[in-house]
mmCIF file of N, CA and C in Angstrom:
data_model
loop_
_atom_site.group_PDB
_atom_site.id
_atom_site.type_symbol
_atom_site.label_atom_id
_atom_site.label_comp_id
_atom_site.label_asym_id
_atom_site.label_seq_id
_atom_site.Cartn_x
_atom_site.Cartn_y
_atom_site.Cartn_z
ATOM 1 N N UNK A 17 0.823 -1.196 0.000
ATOM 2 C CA UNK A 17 0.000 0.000 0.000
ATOM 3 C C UNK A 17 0.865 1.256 0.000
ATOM 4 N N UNK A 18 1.823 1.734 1.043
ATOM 5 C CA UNK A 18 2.840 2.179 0.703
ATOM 6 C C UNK A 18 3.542 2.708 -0.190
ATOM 7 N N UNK A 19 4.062 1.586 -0.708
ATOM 8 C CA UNK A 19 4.926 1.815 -2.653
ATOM 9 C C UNK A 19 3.845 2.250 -3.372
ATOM 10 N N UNK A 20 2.423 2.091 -3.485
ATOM 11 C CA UNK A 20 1.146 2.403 -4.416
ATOM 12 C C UNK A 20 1.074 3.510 -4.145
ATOM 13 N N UNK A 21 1.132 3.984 -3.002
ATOM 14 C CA UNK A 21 0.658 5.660 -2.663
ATOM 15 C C UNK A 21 2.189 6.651 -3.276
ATOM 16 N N UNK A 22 3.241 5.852 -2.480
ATOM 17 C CA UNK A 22 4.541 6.437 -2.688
ATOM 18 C C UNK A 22 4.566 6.774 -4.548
ATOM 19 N N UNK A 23 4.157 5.957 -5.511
ATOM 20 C CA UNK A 23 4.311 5.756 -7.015
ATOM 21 C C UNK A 23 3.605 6.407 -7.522
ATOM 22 N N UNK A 24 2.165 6.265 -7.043
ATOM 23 C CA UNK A 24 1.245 7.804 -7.270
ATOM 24 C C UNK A 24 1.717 8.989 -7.328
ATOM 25 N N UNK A 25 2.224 9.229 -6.405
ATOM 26 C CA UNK A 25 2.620 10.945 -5.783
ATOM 27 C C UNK A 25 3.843 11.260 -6.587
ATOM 28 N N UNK A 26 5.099 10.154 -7.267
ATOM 29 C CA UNK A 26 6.267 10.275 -8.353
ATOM 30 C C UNK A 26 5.721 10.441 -9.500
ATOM 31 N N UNK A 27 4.644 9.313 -9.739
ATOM 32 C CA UNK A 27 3.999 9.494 -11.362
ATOM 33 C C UNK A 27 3.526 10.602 -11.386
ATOM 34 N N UNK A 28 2.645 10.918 -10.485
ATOM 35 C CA UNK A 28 1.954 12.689 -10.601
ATOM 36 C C UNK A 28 3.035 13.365 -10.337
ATOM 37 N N UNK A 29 4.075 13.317 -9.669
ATOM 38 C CA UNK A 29 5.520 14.808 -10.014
ATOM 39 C C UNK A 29 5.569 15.044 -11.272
ATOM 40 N N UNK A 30 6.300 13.678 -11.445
ATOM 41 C CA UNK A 30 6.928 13.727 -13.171
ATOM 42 C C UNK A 30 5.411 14.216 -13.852
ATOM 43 N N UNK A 31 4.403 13.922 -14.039
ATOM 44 C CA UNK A 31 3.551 14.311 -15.382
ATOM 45 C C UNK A 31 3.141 15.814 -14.857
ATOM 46 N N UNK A 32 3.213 16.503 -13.485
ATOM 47 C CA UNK A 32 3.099 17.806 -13.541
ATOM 48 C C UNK A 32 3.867 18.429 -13.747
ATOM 49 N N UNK A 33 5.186 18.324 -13.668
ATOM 50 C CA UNK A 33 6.473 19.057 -13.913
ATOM 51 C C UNK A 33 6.634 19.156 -15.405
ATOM 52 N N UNK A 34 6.193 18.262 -16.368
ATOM 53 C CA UNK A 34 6.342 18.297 -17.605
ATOM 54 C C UNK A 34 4.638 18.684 -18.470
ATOM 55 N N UNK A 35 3.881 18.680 -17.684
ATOM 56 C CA UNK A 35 2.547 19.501 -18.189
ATOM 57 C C UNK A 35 3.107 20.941 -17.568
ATOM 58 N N UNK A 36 3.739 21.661 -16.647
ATOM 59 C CA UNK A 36 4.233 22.781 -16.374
ATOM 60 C C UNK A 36 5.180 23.496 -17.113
ATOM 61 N N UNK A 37 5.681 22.415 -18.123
ATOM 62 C CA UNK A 37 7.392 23.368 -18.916
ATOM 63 C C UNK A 37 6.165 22.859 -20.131
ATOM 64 N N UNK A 38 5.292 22.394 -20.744
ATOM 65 C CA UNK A 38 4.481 22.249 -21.439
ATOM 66 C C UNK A 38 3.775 23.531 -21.907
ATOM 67 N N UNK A 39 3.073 23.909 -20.725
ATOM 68 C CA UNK A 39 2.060 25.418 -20.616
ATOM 69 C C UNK A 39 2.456 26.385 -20.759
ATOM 70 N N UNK A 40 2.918 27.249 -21.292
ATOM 71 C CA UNK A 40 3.843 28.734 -21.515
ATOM 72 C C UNK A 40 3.569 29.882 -21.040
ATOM 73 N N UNK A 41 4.297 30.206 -20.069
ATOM 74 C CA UNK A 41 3.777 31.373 -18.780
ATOM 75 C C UNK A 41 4.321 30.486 -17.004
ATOM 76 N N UNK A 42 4.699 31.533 -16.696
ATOM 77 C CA UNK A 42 4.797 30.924 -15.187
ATOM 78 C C UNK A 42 3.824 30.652 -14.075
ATOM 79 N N UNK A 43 4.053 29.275 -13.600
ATOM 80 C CA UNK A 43 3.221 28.694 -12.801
ATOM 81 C C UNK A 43 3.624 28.638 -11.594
ATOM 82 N N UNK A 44 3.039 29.786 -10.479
ATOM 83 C CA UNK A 44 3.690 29.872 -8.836
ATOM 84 C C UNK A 44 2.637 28.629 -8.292
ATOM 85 N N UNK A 45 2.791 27.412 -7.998
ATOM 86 C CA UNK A 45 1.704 26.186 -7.805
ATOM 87 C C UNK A 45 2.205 25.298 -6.764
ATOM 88 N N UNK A 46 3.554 25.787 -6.673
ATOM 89 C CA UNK A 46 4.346 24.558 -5.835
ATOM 90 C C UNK A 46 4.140 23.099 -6.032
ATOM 91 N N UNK A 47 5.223 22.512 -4.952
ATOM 92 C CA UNK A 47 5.337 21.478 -5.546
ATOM 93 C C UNK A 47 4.148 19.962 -5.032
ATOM 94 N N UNK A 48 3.545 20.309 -3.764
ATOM 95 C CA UNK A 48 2.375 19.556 -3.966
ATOM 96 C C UNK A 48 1.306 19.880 -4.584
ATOM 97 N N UNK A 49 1.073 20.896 -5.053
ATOM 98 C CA UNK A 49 -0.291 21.651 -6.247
ATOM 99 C C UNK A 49 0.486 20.816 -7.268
ATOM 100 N N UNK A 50 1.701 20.358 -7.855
ATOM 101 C CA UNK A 50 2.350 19.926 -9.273
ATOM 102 C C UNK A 50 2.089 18.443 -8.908
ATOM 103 N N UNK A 51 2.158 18.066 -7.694
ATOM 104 C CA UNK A 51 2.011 16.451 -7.961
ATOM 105 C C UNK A 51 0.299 16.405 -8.049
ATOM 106 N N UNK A 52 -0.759 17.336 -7.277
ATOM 107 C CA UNK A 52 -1.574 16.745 -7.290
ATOM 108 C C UNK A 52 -2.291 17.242 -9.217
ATOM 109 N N UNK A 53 -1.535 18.200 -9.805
ATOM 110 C CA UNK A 53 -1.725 18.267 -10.950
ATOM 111 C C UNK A 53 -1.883 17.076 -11.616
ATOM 112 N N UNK A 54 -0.545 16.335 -11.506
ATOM 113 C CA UNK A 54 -0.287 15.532 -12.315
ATOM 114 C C UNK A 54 -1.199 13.692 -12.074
ATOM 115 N N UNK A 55 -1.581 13.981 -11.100
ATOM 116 C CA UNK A 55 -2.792 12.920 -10.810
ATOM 117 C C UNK A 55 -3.864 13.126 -11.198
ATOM 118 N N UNK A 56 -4.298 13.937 -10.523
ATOM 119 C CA UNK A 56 -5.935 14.611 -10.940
ATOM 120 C C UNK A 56 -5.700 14.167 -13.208
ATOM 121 N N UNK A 57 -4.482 15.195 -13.503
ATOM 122 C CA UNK A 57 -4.142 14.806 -14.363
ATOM 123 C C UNK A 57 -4.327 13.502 -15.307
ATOM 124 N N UNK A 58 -3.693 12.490 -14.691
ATOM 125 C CA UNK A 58 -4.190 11.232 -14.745
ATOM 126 C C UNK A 58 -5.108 10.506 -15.213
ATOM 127 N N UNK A 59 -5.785 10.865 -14.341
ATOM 128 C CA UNK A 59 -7.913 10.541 -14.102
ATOM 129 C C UNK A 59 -8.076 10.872 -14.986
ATOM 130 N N UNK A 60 -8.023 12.508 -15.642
ATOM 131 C CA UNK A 60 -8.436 13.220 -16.763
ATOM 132 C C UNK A 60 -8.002 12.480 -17.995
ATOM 133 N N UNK A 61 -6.615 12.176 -18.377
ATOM 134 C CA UNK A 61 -6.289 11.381 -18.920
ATOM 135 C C UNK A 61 -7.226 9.925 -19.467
ATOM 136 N N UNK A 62 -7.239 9.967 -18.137
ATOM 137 C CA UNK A 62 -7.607 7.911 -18.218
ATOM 138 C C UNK A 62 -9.802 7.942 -18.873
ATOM 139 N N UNK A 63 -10.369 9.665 -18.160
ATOM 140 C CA UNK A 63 -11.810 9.815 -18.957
ATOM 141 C C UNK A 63 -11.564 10.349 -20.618
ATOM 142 N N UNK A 64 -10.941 11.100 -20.954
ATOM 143 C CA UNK A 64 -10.613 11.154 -21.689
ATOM 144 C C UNK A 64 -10.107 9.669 -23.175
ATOM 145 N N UNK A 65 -9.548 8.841 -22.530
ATOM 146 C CA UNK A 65 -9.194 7.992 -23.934
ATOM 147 C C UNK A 65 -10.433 6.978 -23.474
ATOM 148 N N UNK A 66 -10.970 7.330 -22.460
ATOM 149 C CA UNK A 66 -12.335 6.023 -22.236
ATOM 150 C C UNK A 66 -13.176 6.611 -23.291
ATOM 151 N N UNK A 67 -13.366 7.876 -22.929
ATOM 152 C CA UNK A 67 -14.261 8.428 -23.920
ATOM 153 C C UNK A 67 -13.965 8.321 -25.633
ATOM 154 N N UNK A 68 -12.642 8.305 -25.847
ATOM 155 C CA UNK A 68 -12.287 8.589 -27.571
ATOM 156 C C UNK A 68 -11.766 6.700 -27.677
ATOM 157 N N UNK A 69 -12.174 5.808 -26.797
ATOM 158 C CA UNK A 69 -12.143 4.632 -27.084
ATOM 159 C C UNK A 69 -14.072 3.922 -26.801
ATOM 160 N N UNK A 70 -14.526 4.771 -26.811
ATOM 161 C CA UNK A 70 -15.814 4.289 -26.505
ATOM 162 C C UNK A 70 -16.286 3.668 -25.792
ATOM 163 N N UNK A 71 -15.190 3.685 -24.498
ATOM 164 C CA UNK A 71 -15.555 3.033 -23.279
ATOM 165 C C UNK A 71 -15.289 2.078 -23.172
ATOM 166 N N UNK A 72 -14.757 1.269 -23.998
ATOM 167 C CA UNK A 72 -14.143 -0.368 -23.762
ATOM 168 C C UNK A 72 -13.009 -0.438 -23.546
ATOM 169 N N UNK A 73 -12.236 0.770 -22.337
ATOM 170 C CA UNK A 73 -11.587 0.163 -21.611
ATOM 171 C C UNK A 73 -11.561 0.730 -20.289
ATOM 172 N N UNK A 74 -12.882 1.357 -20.230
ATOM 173 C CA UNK A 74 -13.597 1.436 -18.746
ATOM 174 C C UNK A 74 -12.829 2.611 -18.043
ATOM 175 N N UNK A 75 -13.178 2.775 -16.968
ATOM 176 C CA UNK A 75 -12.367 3.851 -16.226
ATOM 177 C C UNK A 75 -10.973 3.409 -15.576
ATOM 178 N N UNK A 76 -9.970 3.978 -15.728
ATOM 179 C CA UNK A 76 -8.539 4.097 -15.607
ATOM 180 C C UNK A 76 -7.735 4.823 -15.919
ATOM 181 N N UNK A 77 -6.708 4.559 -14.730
ATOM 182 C CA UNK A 77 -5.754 6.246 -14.679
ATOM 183 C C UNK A 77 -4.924 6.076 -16.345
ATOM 184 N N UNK A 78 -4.649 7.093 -16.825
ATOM 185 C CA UNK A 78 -4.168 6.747 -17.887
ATOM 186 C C UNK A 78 -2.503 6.395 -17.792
ATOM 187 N N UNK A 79 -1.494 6.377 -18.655
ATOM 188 C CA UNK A 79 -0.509 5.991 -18.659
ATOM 189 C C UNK A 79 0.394 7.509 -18.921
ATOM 190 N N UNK A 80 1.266 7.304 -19.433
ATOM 191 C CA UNK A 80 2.694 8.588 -18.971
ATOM 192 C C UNK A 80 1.857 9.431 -20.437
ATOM 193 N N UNK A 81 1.646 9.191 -20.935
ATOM 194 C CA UNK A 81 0.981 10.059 -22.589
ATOM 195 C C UNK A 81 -0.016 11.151 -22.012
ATOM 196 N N UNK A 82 -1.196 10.275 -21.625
ATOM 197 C CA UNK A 82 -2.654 10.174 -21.392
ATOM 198 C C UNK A 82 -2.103 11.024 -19.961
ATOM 199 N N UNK A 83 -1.429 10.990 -19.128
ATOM 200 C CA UNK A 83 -1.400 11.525 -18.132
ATOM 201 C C UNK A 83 -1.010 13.201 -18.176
ATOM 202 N N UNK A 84 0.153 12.815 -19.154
ATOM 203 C CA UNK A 84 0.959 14.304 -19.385
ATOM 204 C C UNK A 84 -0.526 15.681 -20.071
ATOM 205 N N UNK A 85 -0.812 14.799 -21.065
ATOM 206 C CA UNK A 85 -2.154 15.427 -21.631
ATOM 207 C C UNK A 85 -3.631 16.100 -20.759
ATOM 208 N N UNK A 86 -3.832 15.036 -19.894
ATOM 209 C CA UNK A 86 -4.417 15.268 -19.177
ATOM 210 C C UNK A 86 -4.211 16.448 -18.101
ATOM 211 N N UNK A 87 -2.887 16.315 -17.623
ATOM 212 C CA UNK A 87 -2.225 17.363 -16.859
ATOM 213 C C UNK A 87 -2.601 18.824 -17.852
ATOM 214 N N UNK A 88 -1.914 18.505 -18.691
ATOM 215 C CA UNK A 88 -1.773 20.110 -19.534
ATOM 216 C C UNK A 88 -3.507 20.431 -19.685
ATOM 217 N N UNK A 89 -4.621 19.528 -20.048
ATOM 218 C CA UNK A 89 -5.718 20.101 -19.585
ATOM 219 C C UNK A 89 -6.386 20.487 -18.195
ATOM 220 N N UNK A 90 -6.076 20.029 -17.283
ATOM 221 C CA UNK A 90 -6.158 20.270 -15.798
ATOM 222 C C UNK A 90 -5.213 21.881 -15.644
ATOM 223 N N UNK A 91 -4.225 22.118 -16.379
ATOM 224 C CA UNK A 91 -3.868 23.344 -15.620
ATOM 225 C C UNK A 91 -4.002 24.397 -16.487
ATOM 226 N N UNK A 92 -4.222 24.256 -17.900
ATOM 227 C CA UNK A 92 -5.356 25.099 -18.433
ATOM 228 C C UNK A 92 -6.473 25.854 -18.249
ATOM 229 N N UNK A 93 -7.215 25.048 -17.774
ATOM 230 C CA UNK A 93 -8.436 25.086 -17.001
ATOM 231 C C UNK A 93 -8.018 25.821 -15.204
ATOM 232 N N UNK A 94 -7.156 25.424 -14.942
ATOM 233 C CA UNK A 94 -6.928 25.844 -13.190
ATOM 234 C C UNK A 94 -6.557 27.647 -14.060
ATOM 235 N N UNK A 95 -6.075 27.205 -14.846
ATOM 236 C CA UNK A 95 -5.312 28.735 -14.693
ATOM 237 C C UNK A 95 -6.543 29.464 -15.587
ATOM 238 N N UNK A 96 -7.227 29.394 -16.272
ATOM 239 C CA UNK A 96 -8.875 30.253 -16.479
ATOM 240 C C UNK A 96 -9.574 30.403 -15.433
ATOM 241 N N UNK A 97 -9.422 29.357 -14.494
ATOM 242 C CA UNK A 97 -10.350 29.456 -13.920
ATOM 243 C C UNK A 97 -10.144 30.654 -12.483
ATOM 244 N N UNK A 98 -8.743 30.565 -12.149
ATOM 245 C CA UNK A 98 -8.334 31.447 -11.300
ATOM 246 C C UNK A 98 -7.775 32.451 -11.839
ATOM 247 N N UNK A 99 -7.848 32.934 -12.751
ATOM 248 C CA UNK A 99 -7.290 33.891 -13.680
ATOM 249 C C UNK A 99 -6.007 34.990 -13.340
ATOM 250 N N UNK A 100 -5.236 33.656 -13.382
ATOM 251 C CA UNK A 100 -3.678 33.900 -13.556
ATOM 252 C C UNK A 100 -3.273 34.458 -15.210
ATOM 253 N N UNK A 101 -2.876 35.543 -14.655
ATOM 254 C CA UNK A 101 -1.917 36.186 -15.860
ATOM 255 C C UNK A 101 -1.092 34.955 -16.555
ATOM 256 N N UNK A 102 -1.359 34.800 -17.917
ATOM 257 C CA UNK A 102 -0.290 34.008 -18.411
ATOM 258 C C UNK A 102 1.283 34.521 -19.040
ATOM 259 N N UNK A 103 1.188 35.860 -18.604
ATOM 260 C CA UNK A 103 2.410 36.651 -19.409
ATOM 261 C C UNK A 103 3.374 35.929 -19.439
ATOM 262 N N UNK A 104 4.313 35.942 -20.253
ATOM 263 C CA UNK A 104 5.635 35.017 -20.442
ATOM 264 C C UNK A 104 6.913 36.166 -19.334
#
């Protein structure tokens, strides 16, 4: 249980840190807002190809692609929604 939680919280670093150099403009989010990016991320990911696979392969976190993607839509959206300046 442990290593599952521990692997979560690395997989979501890595796919927020790289949905973050992805998005163009600076992101003050720190670094647990970037892991939980990159999970939430994930999920988004994993509804996302359920949906453009027609559902036959059910709900699941997606993989390093599907995740990164997902991320970059999760902080898209965070950053409209809190309306952060995107200035470069």
């Amino acid at each position: 249980m442990f290593f599952t939680i521990l692997g979560w919280l690395v997989f979501g670093l890595i796919a927020g840190f790289i949905a973050r150099a992805l998005v163009p403009g600076k992101d003050n989010i720190g670094l647990v807002m970037t892991i939980v990016l990159g999970v939430v991320g994930s999920v988004v990911g994993g509804l996302v190809v359920g949906a453009l696979t027609g559902g036959l392969r059910g709900f699941a976190p997606a993989g390093w692609i599907g995740s990164v993607i997902g991320a970059v839509i999760v902080l898209v959206v965070y950053n409209k929604v809190t309306g952060r300046n995107r200035g470069i």
